Amino acid sequence: MNLLAVVGSPRPNGNTAILVSRIAEGARTGGADVDVVRLGSLVVQECDGCHACWRGRSCTKDDDMRRLYPSIGASDVILFATPVYWYGPTALMKAFIDRFVYFNCPENRPQIRGKRAAVALVLEEEIESTWRPVMDFFDKSLAYLEMTLAGTVVVPGVGKAGEIRQKRDRLDEAFRLGRALVQTA
Ligand SMILES: Cc1cc2nc3c(=O)[nH]c(=O)nc-3n(C[C@H](O)[C@H](O)[C@H](O)COP(=O)(O)O)c2cc1C
């Protein structure tokens, strides 16, 4: 089982990265190969809807998505992990999802149709109405792409980098999510 774990925070050692490392640990314990990708250290330009990809050509943006598209296609599960920024995902994560337009044509859709996904969110506030719009965004986008949302973990109440280490229960939940993603693969 191949898990592609995508970290959408620009903070290299932030709460999202720590949460993803726990999910990855759980998945590896279950026997998965895990590839952790930090969008903050890559270049993912905005999709401008040129739709070259819909005409059988490669994406016109010469950036890191060129190597991520095959990784996405080869993965069994994709983990989308992002902090909540203004009731949405980070700009890094949004740009990454925007580039899934590539899969929105009959030729490329088979690469992701039926693929399983998981979503991991962190945020400073404690209230559901802050993170729910972000989960709805993933829920609707993944359904549109004919992917399956196989698991989620949300960690509210973490602001400073590393604060998530105090949330032992949530990190244990993240570990279990990683294991469950393997077991249900
Ligand atoms: C630009 C920006 C916008 C943010 N917007 C929100 C928000 O709307 N609600 C919230 O609860 N936290 C918000 N936060 C706090 C982050 O979600 C929180 O600090 C999170 O732990 C950061 O994750 P990281 O350490 O992985 O970068 C925001 C942080 C930044 C930098």
Coordinates of N, CA, C and O and ligand atoms in Angstrom, one line a residue:
M1 N 0.8 -1.2 0.0 CA 0.0 0.0 0.0 C 0.9 1.2 0.0 O 1.8 1.4 0.8
N2 N 0.6 2.1 -0.9 CA 1.4 3.4 -1.0 C 0.6 4.5 -0.5 O -0.5 4.8 -1.0
L3 N 1.1 5.2 0.5 CA 0.4 6.4 1.0 C 1.2 7.7 0.6 O 2.4 7.8 0.9
L4 N 0.6 8.5 -0.1 CA 1.2 9.8 -0.4 C 0.6 10.9 0.5 O -0.6 11.2 0.5
A5 N 1.5 11.4 1.4 CA 1.0 12.3 2.5 C 1.5 13.7 2.1 O 2.7 14.0 2.0
V6 N 0.5 14.6 1.9 CA 0.8 15.9 1.4 C 0.6 17.0 2.5 O -0.5 17.1 3.1
V7 N 1.7 17.6 2.9 CA 1.7 18.6 4.0 C 1.5 20.0 3.4 O 2.3 20.5 2.7
G8 N 0.4 20.6 3.8 CA 0.0 21.9 3.2 C 0.4 23.1 3.9 O 0.1 24.3 3.6
S9 N 1.2 22.9 5.1 CA 1.6 24.1 5.8 C 3.0 24.6 5.4 O 3.8 23.8 5.0
P10 N 3.1 25.9 5.3 CA 4.5 26.4 5.0 C 5.5 26.3 6.1 O 6.7 26.5 5.9
R11 N 5.0 26.0 7.4 CA 5.9 25.8 8.5 C 6.5 24.5 8.5 O 5.8 23.4 8.6
P12 N 7.8 24.4 8.3 CA 8.5 23.1 8.2 C 8.3 22.1 9.3 O 8.0 20.9 9.1
N13 N 8.3 22.6 10.6 CA 8.2 21.7 11.7 C 6.9 22.1 12.5 O 6.9 22.0 13.8
G14 N 5.9 22.4 11.8 CA 4.7 22.9 12.5 C 3.8 21.7 12.9 O 4.1 20.5 12.8
N15 N 2.6 22.1 13.3 CA 1.6 21.1 13.8 C 1.2 20.1 12.8 O 1.0 18.9 13.0
T16 N 1.0 20.6 11.6 CA 0.6 19.7 10.5 C 1.6 18.7 10.2 O 1.3 17.5 10.0
A17 N 2.9 19.1 10.2 CA 4.0 18.2 9.9 C 4.0 17.1 11.0 O 4.3 15.9 10.7
I18 N 3.9 17.5 12.2 CA 3.9 16.5 13.3 C 2.7 15.5 13.2 O 2.9 14.3 13.4
L19 N 1.6 16.1 12.9 CA 0.4 15.2 12.8 C 0.6 14.2 11.7 O 0.3 13.0 11.8
V20 N 1.1 14.7 10.6 CA 1.3 13.8 9.4 C 2.4 12.7 9.8 O 2.2 11.6 9.4
S21 N 3.4 13.1 10.5 CA 4.4 12.1 10.9 C 3.8 11.0 11.7 O 4.2 9.8 11.6
R22 N 2.8 11.3 12.6 CA 2.1 10.3 13.4 C 1.3 9.4 12.5 O 1.2 8.2 12.7
I23 N 0.6 10.0 11.5 CA -0.3 9.2 10.6 C 0.7 8.3 9.8 O 0.4 7.1 9.6
A24 N 1.8 8.8 9.3 CA 2.7 8.1 8.6 C 3.3 6.9 9.4 O 3.5 5.8 8.9
E25 N 3.6 7.2 10.7 CA 4.1 6.1 11.5 C 3.1 5.0 11.7 O 3.5 3.8 11.6
G26 N 1.8 5.3 11.8 CA 0.8 4.3 11.9 C 0.7 3.5 10.6 O 0.6 2.3 10.7
A27 N 0.8 4.2 9.5 CA 0.7 3.5 8.2 C 1.9 2.6 8.0 O 1.7 1.5 7.5
R28 N 3.1 3.1 8.3 CA 4.3 2.3 8.2 C 4.2 1.0 9.1 O 4.6 0.0 8.7
T29 N 3.7 1.2 10.3 CA 3.6 0.1 11.2 C 2.7 -1.0 10.6 O 2.9 -2.2 10.8
G30 N 1.7 -0.5 9.8 CA 0.8 -1.5 9.2 C 1.4 -2.0 7.9 O 0.7 -2.8 7.2
G31 N 2.6 -1.6 7.5 CA 3.3 -2.1 6.3 C 3.2 -1.3 5.1 O 3.6 -1.7 4.0
A32 N 2.8 0.0 5.2 CA 2.7 0.8 4.0 C 4.0 1.5 3.7 O 4.8 1.7 4.5
D33 N 4.1 1.8 2.4 CA 5.2 2.7 2.0 C 4.7 4.1 2.0 O 3.6 4.4 1.4
V34 N 5.3 5.0 2.7 CA 4.8 6.3 2.8 C 5.8 7.4 2.2 O 7.0 7.3 2.5
D35 N 5.2 8.2 1.4 CA 6.0 9.3 0.8 C 5.4 10.6 1.3 O 4.2 10.9 1.0
V36 N 6.2 11.3 2.1 CA 5.7 12.6 2.7 C 6.2 13.7 1.8 O 7.4 13.8 1.5
V37 N 5.3 14.5 1.3 CA 5.6 15.6 0.4 C 5.2 17.0 1.1 O 4.1 17.1 1.5
R38 N 6.2 17.9 1.2 CA 6.0 19.2 1.8 C 5.8 20.2 0.7 O 6.7 20.6 0.1
L39 N 4.5 20.7 0.6 CA 4.3 21.7 -0.5 C 5.1 22.9 -0.3 O 5.4 23.6 -1.2
G40 N 5.4 23.2 1.0 CA 6.2 24.5 1.3 C 7.6 24.4 0.7 O 8.2 25.5 0.6
S41 N 8.1 23.3 0.4 CA 9.4 23.2 -0.2 C 9.4 22.9 -1.7 O 10.4 22.7 -2.3
L42 N 8.2 23.0 -2.2 CA 8.0 22.7 -3.7 C 7.4 24.0 -4.4 O 7.0 24.9 -3.7
V43 N 7.4 23.9 -5.7 CA 6.8 25.0 -6.4 C 5.6 24.4 -7.1 O 5.7 23.4 -7.9
V44 N 4.4 24.8 -6.7 CA 3.1 24.4 -7.3 C 2.4 25.7 -7.7 O 1.8 26.4 -6.9
Q45 N 2.5 26.0 -9.0 CA 1.8 27.2 -9.5 C 0.3 27.1 -9.6 O -0.2 26.0 -9.5
E46 N -0.3 28.2 -9.7 CA -1.8 28.2 -9.9 C -2.2 27.6 -11.2 O -1.6 27.9 -12.2
C47 N -3.3 26.8 -11.2 CA -4.0 26.4 -12.4 C -4.6 27.6 -13.0 O -5.4 28.3 -12.3
D48 N -4.4 27.8 -14.3 CA -5.1 29.0 -15.0 C -6.1 28.5 -16.0 O -6.7 29.3 -16.8
G49 N -6.4 27.2 -16.0 CA -7.5 26.6 -16.8 C -7.2 26.7 -18.3 O -8.1 26.8 -19.1
C50 N -5.9 26.5 -18.6 CA -5.5 26.5 -20.1 C -6.0 25.2 -20.7 O -6.2 25.1 -21.9
H51 N -6.2 24.1 -19.9 CA -6.7 22.8 -20.3 C -5.9 22.1 -21.3 O -6.5 21.3 -22.1
A52 N -4.6 22.4 -21.4 CA -3.7 21.6 -22.2 C -3.8 20.2 -21.8 O -3.8 19.3 -22.7
C53 N -3.9 19.9 -20.5 CA -4.0 18.5 -20.0 C -5.2 17.8 -20.5 O -5.3 16.6 -20.6
W54 N -6.3 18.5 -20.9 CA -7.5 17.9 -21.4 C -7.3 17.6 -22.9 O -8.2 16.9 -23.5
R55 N -6.3 18.1 -23.5 CA -6.0 17.8 -24.9 C -4.9 16.8 -25.1 O -4.2 16.8 -26.1
G56 N -4.6 16.1 -24.0 CA -3.6 15.0 -24.1 C -2.2 15.5 -24.0 O -1.2 14.8 -24.2
R57 N -2.0 16.8 -23.6 CA -0.7 17.3 -23.4 C -0.3 17.4 -22.0 O -1.2 17.3 -21.1
S58 N 1.0 17.5 -21.7 CA 1.4 17.6 -20.3 C 1.0 19.0 -19.8 O 0.8 19.9 -20.6
C59 N 1.0 19.2 -18.5 CA 0.6 20.5 -17.9 C 1.6 21.6 -18.4 O 2.8 21.3 -18.5
T60 N 1.1 22.7 -18.7 CA 2.0 23.8 -19.3 C 2.9 24.4 -18.1 O 3.8 25.1 -18.4
K61 N 2.5 24.1 -16.9 CA 3.3 24.7 -15.8 C 4.5 23.8 -15.5 O 4.3 22.6 -15.1
D62 N 5.7 24.3 -15.7 CA 6.9 23.5 -15.5 C 7.3 23.6 -14.1 O 8.2 24.4 -13.7
D63 N 6.7 22.8 -13.2 CA 6.9 22.9 -11.8 C 6.9 21.5 -11.2 O 6.9 20.5 -11.9
D64 N 6.8 21.5 -9.8 CA 6.9 20.2 -9.2 C 5.7 19.3 -9.4 O 5.8 18.1 -9.0
M65 N 4.6 19.8 -9.9 CA 3.5 18.9 -10.1 C 3.8 17.9 -11.2 O 3.2 16.8 -11.3
R66 N 4.8 18.2 -12.0 CA 5.2 17.3 -13.1 C 5.6 15.9 -12.5 O 5.4 14.9 -13.1
R67 N 6.2 16.0 -11.4 CA 6.6 14.7 -10.7 C 5.5 14.2 -9.7 O 5.5 13.0 -9.4
L68 N 4.7 15.2 -9.3 CA 3.6 14.7 -8.3 C 2.5 14.0 -9.1 O 1.9 13.1 -8.5
Y69 N 2.2 14.4 -10.3 CA 1.1 13.7 -11.0 C 1.3 12.2 -11.0 O 0.4 11.4 -10.7
P70 N 2.5 11.7 -11.4 CA 2.7 10.3 -11.4 C 2.6 9.7 -10.0 O 2.1 8.6 -9.8
S71 N 3.1 10.4 -9.0 CA 3.0 9.9 -7.6 C 1.6 9.8 -7.2 O 1.2 8.9 -6.5
I72 N 0.8 10.8 -7.6 CA -0.7 10.7 -7.2 C -1.3 9.5 -7.9 O -2.0 8.7 -7.2
G73 N -1.0 9.3 -9.1 CA -1.6 8.2 -9.8 C -1.1 6.8 -9.3 O -1.9 5.9 -9.2
A74 N 0.1 6.7 -8.8 CA 0.6 5.5 -8.3 C 0.2 5.2 -6.8 O 0.4 4.1 -6.3
S75 N -0.3 6.2 -6.1 CA -0.6 6.0 -4.7 C -1.9 5.3 -4.5 O -2.8 5.3 -5.4
D76 N -2.1 4.6 -3.4 CA -3.3 3.9 -3.1 C -4.2 4.9 -2.3 O -5.4 4.8 -2.3
V77 N -3.5 5.7 -1.4 CA -4.3 6.6 -0.6 C -3.5 7.9 -0.6 O -2.3 8.0 -0.6
I78 N -4.2 9.0 -0.7 CA -3.6 10.4 -0.6 C -4.1 11.0 0.7 O -5.3 11.1 1.0
L79 N -3.2 11.5 1.5 CA -3.5 12.2 2.7 C -3.3 13.7 2.4 O -2.2 14.2 2.0
F80 N -4.4 14.5 2.6 CA -4.4 15.9 2.4 C -4.3 16.5 3.8 O -5.3 16.4 4.6
A81 N -3.2 17.2 4.2 CA -3.1 17.7 5.6 C -2.8 19.2 5.5 O -1.9 19.7 4.8
T82 N -3.6 20.0 6.2 CA -3.5 21.4 6.1 C -3.9 22.1 7.4 O -4.9 21.6 8.1
P83 N -3.3 23.2 7.8 CA -3.9 24.0 8.8 C -5.1 24.8 8.3 O -5.2 25.0 7.0
V84 N -6.0 25.2 9.1 CA -7.0 26.1 8.7 C -6.5 27.5 8.6 O -5.9 28.0 9.6
Y85 N -6.6 28.1 7.5 CA -6.2 29.5 7.3 C -7.5 30.2 6.8 O -8.0 30.0 5.7
W86 N -8.0 31.1 7.7 CA -9.2 31.9 7.3 C -10.3 31.0 6.8 O -10.9 31.2 5.7
Y87 N -10.7 29.9 7.5 CA -11.8 29.1 7.2 C -11.6 28.3 5.9 O -12.6 27.8 5.4
G88 N -10.4 28.2 5.5 CA -10.1 27.4 4.3 C -8.8 26.7 4.5 O -8.2 26.8 5.5
P89 N -8.3 26.0 3.4 CA -7.0 25.4 3.5 C -6.0 26.5 3.2 O -6.3 27.6 2.8
T90 N -4.7 26.2 3.4 CA -3.7 27.1 3.0 C -3.7 27.4 1.5 O -4.2 26.5 0.7
A91 N -3.0 28.4 1.1 CA -2.9 28.7 -0.3 C -2.1 27.6 -1.0 O -2.4 27.3 -2.2
L92 N -1.1 27.1 -0.3 CA -0.3 26.0 -0.9 C -1.2 24.8 -1.2 O -1.2 24.2 -2.3
M93 N -2.1 24.4 -0.2 CA -3.0 23.2 -0.4 C -4.0 23.5 -1.5 O -4.3 22.7 -2.3
K94 N -4.5 24.8 -1.5 CA -5.5 25.1 -2.5 C -4.9 25.1 -3.9 O -5.6 24.6 -4.9
A95 N -3.7 25.6 -4.1 CA -3.1 25.5 -5.4 C -2.9 24.0 -5.8 O -3.1 23.7 -7.0
F96 N -2.5 23.2 -4.9 CA -2.3 21.8 -5.2 C -3.7 21.2 -5.6 O -3.7 20.5 -6.7
I97 N -4.7 21.4 -4.9 CA -6.0 20.9 -5.3 C -6.5 21.5 -6.6 O -7.1 20.8 -7.5
D98 N -6.2 22.7 -6.8 CA -6.6 23.4 -8.1 C -6.0 22.6 -9.3 O -6.7 22.4 -10.3
R99 N -4.8 22.1 -9.1 CA -4.1 21.4 -10.2 C -4.8 20.0 -10.5 O -4.4 19.4 -11.4
F100 N -5.7 19.6 -9.6 CA -6.4 18.4 -9.9 C -7.4 18.5 -11.1 O -8.0 17.5 -11.5
V101 N -7.5 19.7 -11.7 CA -8.2 19.9 -12.9 C -7.6 18.9 -14.0 O -8.4 18.5 -14.9
Y102 N -6.4 18.7 -13.8 CA -5.7 17.7 -14.7 C -6.5 16.4 -14.8 O -6.5 15.7 -15.8
F103 N -7.1 16.0 -13.7 CA -7.8 14.7 -13.6 C -9.2 14.8 -14.0 O -10.0 13.8 -14.0
N104 N -9.6 16.0 -14.4 CA -11.0 16.2 -14.7 C -11.4 16.1 -16.2 O -12.1 16.9 -16.7
C105 N -10.8 15.1 -16.8 CA -11.1 14.8 -18.2 C -11.1 13.3 -18.3 O -10.5 12.5 -17.5
P106 N -11.9 12.7 -19.3 CA -12.0 11.3 -19.4 C -10.7 10.5 -19.5 O -10.6 9.4 -19.0
E107 N -9.7 11.1 -20.1 CA -8.4 10.4 -20.3 C -7.6 10.3 -19.0 O -7.0 9.2 -18.7
N108 N -7.7 11.3 -18.1 CA -6.9 11.3 -16.9 C -7.7 10.8 -15.7 O -7.1 10.4 -14.7
R109 N -9.0 10.9 -15.8 CA -9.8 10.5 -14.6 C -9.5 9.1 -14.0 O -9.5 8.9 -12.8
P110 N -9.3 8.1 -14.9 CA -9.0 6.8 -14.3 C -7.8 6.7 -13.3 O -7.8 5.8 -12.5
Q111 N -6.9 7.7 -13.4 CA -5.8 7.7 -12.5 C -6.2 8.0 -11.1 O -5.4 7.6 -10.1
I112 N -7.3 8.6 -10.9 CA -7.7 8.9 -9.5 C -9.1 8.3 -9.1 O -9.5 8.3 -8.0
R113 N -9.9 7.9 -10.1 CA -11.2 7.4 -9.8 C -11.2 6.2 -8.8 O -10.4 5.3 -9.0
G114 N -11.9 6.4 -7.8 CA -12.0 5.3 -6.7 C -10.8 5.4 -5.7 O -10.8 4.6 -4.8
K115 N -9.9 6.3 -6.0 CA -8.7 6.3 -5.0 C -9.2 6.8 -3.7 O -10.1 7.7 -3.6
R116 N -8.6 6.3 -2.6 CA -9.0 6.7 -1.3 C -8.2 7.9 -0.8 O -7.0 8.1 -1.2
A117 N -8.8 8.7 0.0 CA -8.2 9.9 0.6 C -8.5 10.0 2.0 O -9.4 9.4 2.6
A118 N -7.6 10.7 2.7 CA -7.8 11.1 4.1 C -7.5 12.6 4.3 O -6.7 13.1 3.5
V119 N -8.1 13.2 5.2 CA -7.9 14.6 5.5 C -7.5 14.8 6.9 O -8.1 14.3 7.8
A120 N -6.5 15.6 7.1 CA -6.0 16.0 8.5 C -6.0 17.5 8.6 O -5.4 18.2 7.7
L121 N -6.6 18.0 9.6 CA -6.7 19.5 9.8 C -6.2 19.9 11.2 O -6.4 19.2 12.2
V122 N -5.5 21.0 11.3 CA -5.2 21.6 12.6 C -5.6 23.1 12.5 O -5.7 23.7 11.5
L123 N -5.9 23.6 13.7 CA -6.4 25.0 13.8 C -6.2 25.5 15.2 O -6.2 24.7 16.2
E124 N -6.2 26.8 15.4 CA -6.0 27.4 16.7 C -7.3 27.4 17.5 O -7.3 27.2 18.7
E125 N -8.4 27.7 16.8 CA -9.7 27.9 17.5 C -10.2 26.5 17.9 O -9.7 25.5 17.5
E126 N -11.2 26.5 18.8 CA -11.8 25.2 19.3 C -13.1 24.9 18.7 O -13.7 23.8 19.1
I127 N -13.7 25.7 17.9 CA -15.0 25.6 17.5 C -15.2 24.9 16.1 O -14.4 25.2 15.2
E128 N -16.2 24.0 16.0 CA -16.3 23.2 14.8 C -16.6 24.1 13.6 O -16.3 23.8 12.4
S129 N -17.4 25.2 13.8 CA -17.8 26.1 12.7 C -16.6 26.7 12.0 O -16.7 27.2 10.9
T130 N -15.4 26.7 12.6 CA -14.2 27.2 12.0 C -13.6 26.1 11.0 O -13.1 26.5 9.9
W131 N -13.6 24.9 11.4 CA -12.9 23.8 10.5 C -13.9 23.2 9.6 O -13.5 22.6 8.6
R132 N -15.2 23.2 9.9 CA -16.2 22.5 9.1 C -16.2 22.9 7.6 O -16.3 22.1 6.7
P133 N -16.1 24.3 7.3 CA -16.0 24.7 5.9 C -14.8 24.0 5.1 O -14.9 23.7 3.9
V134 N -13.7 23.8 5.8 CA -12.6 23.2 5.2 C -12.9 21.7 4.9 O -12.5 21.2 3.8
M135 N -13.5 21.1 5.9 CA -13.8 19.6 5.7 C -14.9 19.5 4.5 O -14.8 18.6 3.7
D136 N -15.8 20.5 4.5 CA -16.8 20.5 3.4 C -16.1 20.6 2.0 O -16.5 20.0 1.0
F137 N -15.1 21.5 2.0 CA -14.4 21.8 0.8 C -13.7 20.5 0.3 O -13.9 20.1 -0.9
F138 N -13.1 19.7 1.2 CA -12.5 18.4 0.8 C -13.6 17.4 0.4 O -13.4 16.7 -0.6
D139 N -14.6 17.3 1.2 CA -15.7 16.4 1.0 C -16.3 16.5 -0.4 O -16.4 15.6 -1.2
K140 N -16.6 17.8 -0.7 CA -17.2 18.0 -2.0 C -16.2 17.8 -3.2 O -16.6 17.2 -4.2
S141 N -15.0 18.3 -3.0 CA -14.0 18.2 -4.1 C -13.7 16.7 -4.3 O -13.6 16.3 -5.5
L142 N -13.5 16.0 -3.3 CA -13.1 14.5 -3.5 C -14.3 13.8 -4.1 O -14.1 12.9 -5.0
A143 N -15.5 14.1 -3.7 CA -16.7 13.4 -4.3 C -16.8 13.8 -5.7 O -17.0 12.9 -6.6
Y144 N -16.5 15.0 -6.1 CA -16.6 15.4 -7.5 C -15.5 14.7 -8.3 O -15.8 14.3 -9.4
L145 N -14.4 14.4 -7.7 CA -13.3 13.7 -8.4 C -13.5 12.2 -8.3 O -12.6 11.5 -8.8
E146 N -14.6 11.7 -7.7 CA -14.9 10.3 -7.6 C -13.9 9.6 -6.8 O -13.6 8.4 -7.0
M147 N -13.3 10.3 -5.8 CA -12.4 9.7 -4.8 C -13.2 9.4 -3.6 O -14.3 9.9 -3.4
T148 N -12.7 8.6 -2.7 CA -13.4 8.2 -1.5 C -12.8 8.7 -0.2 O -11.6 8.5 -0.1
L149 N -13.5 9.4 0.6 CA -12.9 9.9 1.8 C -13.0 8.8 2.9 O -14.0 8.4 3.4
A150 N -11.8 8.3 3.1 CA -11.7 7.1 4.0 C -11.4 7.4 5.5 O -11.6 6.5 6.3
G151 N -11.0 8.6 5.8 CA -10.8 8.9 7.2 C -10.4 10.3 7.4 O -9.9 11.0 6.5
T152 N -10.6 10.9 8.6 CA -10.3 12.2 8.9 C -9.8 12.3 10.3 O -10.1 11.5 11.2
V153 N -9.0 13.4 10.6 CA -8.6 13.7 11.9 C -8.5 15.2 12.0 O -8.0 15.9 11.1
V154 N -9.1 15.8 13.0 CA -9.1 17.3 13.2 C -8.5 17.6 14.6 O -8.9 17.0 15.6
V155 N -7.6 18.5 14.6 CA -7.0 18.9 15.9 C -7.1 20.4 16.1 O -6.3 21.2 15.6
P156 N -8.2 20.7 16.9 CA -8.4 22.2 17.2 C -7.5 22.5 18.4 O -7.0 21.6 19.1
G157 N -7.4 23.8 18.6 CA -6.7 24.3 19.9 C -5.2 24.2 19.8 O -4.5 24.2 20.8
V158 N -4.6 24.3 18.5 CA -3.2 24.3 18.4 C -2.8 25.5 17.5 O -3.1 25.6 16.4
G159 N -2.1 26.4 18.2 CA -1.6 27.6 17.5 C -0.1 27.7 17.2 O 0.3 27.7 16.0
K160 N 0.6 27.7 18.3 CA 2.1 27.8 18.1 C 2.7 26.5 17.5 O 2.1 25.4 17.8
A161 N 3.8 26.6 16.8 CA 4.4 25.4 16.2 C 4.8 24.4 17.3 O 5.4 24.8 18.3
G162 N 4.4 23.2 17.1 CA 4.8 22.2 18.1 C 3.8 22.0 19.2 O 3.9 21.0 19.9
E163 N 2.8 22.9 19.3 CA 1.8 22.8 20.4 C 1.0 21.5 20.4 O 0.6 21.0 21.4
I164 N 1.0 20.9 19.2 CA 0.2 19.7 19.0 C 0.8 18.5 19.8 O 0.1 17.5 20.1
R165 N 2.1 18.6 20.2 CA 2.7 17.5 21.0 C 2.0 17.3 22.3 O 2.1 16.2 22.9
Q166 N 1.3 18.4 22.8 CA 0.6 18.2 24.0 C -0.7 17.5 23.9 O -1.4 17.1 24.9
K167 N -1.2 17.3 22.7 CA -2.4 16.7 22.4 C -2.2 15.2 22.1 O -2.4 14.7 21.0
R168 N -1.9 14.5 23.2 CA -1.5 13.1 23.1 C -2.6 12.2 22.5 O -2.4 11.4 21.6
D169 N -3.9 12.5 22.9 CA -5.0 11.7 22.4 C -5.2 11.9 20.9 O -5.5 10.9 20.2
R170 N -5.0 13.1 20.5 CA -5.2 13.4 19.0 C -4.1 12.7 18.2 O -4.3 12.2 17.1
L171 N -2.9 12.7 18.8 CA -1.8 12.1 18.1 C -2.0 10.6 18.0 O -1.6 9.9 17.0
D172 N -2.5 10.0 19.1 CA -2.8 8.6 19.1 C -3.9 8.3 18.1 O -3.8 7.3 17.3
E173 N -4.9 9.2 18.0 CA -6.0 9.0 17.0 C -5.4 9.1 15.6 O -5.8 8.3 14.7
A174 N -4.4 9.9 15.4 CA -3.7 10.1 14.1 C -3.0 8.8 13.7 O -3.0 8.3 12.6
F175 N -2.3 8.2 14.7 CA -1.6 6.9 14.5 C -2.6 5.8 14.1 O -2.3 5.1 13.1
R176 N -3.7 5.8 14.8 CA -4.7 4.8 14.5 C -5.3 5.0 13.1 O -5.6 4.0 12.4
L177 N -5.5 6.3 12.7 CA -5.9 6.6 11.4 C -5.0 6.0 10.3 O -5.4 5.4 9.4
G178 N -3.7 6.2 10.5 CA -2.7 5.7 9.6 C -2.8 4.2 9.5 O -2.7 3.6 8.4
R179 N -2.9 3.5 10.6 CA -3.1 2.0 10.6 C -4.3 1.6 9.9 O -4.3 0.6 9.1
A180 N -5.4 2.3 10.2 CA -6.7 1.9 9.6 C -6.7 2.1 8.1 O -7.3 1.3 7.3
L181 N -5.9 3.1 7.6 CA -5.9 3.3 6.1 C -5.2 2.1 5.5 O -5.6 1.8 4.3
V182 N -4.3 1.5 6.1 CA -3.6 0.3 5.6 C -4.6 -0.9 5.6 O -4.8 -1.6 4.7
Q183 N -5.2 -1.0 6.8 CA -6.1 -2.2 7.0 C -7.2 -2.3 6.1 O -7.7 -3.3 5.7
T184 N -7.8 -1.1 5.7 CA -9.0 -1.1 4.9 C -8.6 -1.0 3.4 O -9.4 -0.9 2.5
A185 N -7.3 -1.0 3.1 CA -6.8 -0.8 1.7 C -7.2 -2.1 0.9 O -7.2 -3.2 1.4
Ligands
LIG1 C1 -2.5 33.1 7.7 C2 -3.1 32.3 8.9 C3 -4.5 32.2 9.0 C4 -5.0 31.5 10.0 N1 -6.4 31.4 10.1 C5 -6.9 30.7 11.2 C6 -8.3 30.6 11.3 O1 -9.1 31.1 10.5 N2 -8.8 29.9 12.3 C7 -8.0 29.2 13.2 O2 -8.5 28.6 14.2 N3 -6.6 29.3 13.1 C8 -6.1 30.0 12.1 N4 -4.7 30.1 12.0 C9 -3.9 29.4 12.9 C10 -3.3 28.0 12.4 O3 -4.4 27.2 11.9 C11 -2.6 27.3 13.5 O4 -1.5 28.1 14.0 C12 -2.0 26.0 13.0 O5 -1.6 25.2 14.1 C13 -0.8 26.2 12.1 O6 -0.4 24.9 11.6 P1 1.2 24.6 11.3 O7 1.9 24.7 12.6 O8 1.2 23.3 10.7 O9 1.6 25.7 10.3 C14 -4.2 30.8 11.0 C15 -2.8 31.0 10.8 C16 -2.2 31.7 9.8 C17 -0.7 31.9 9.7

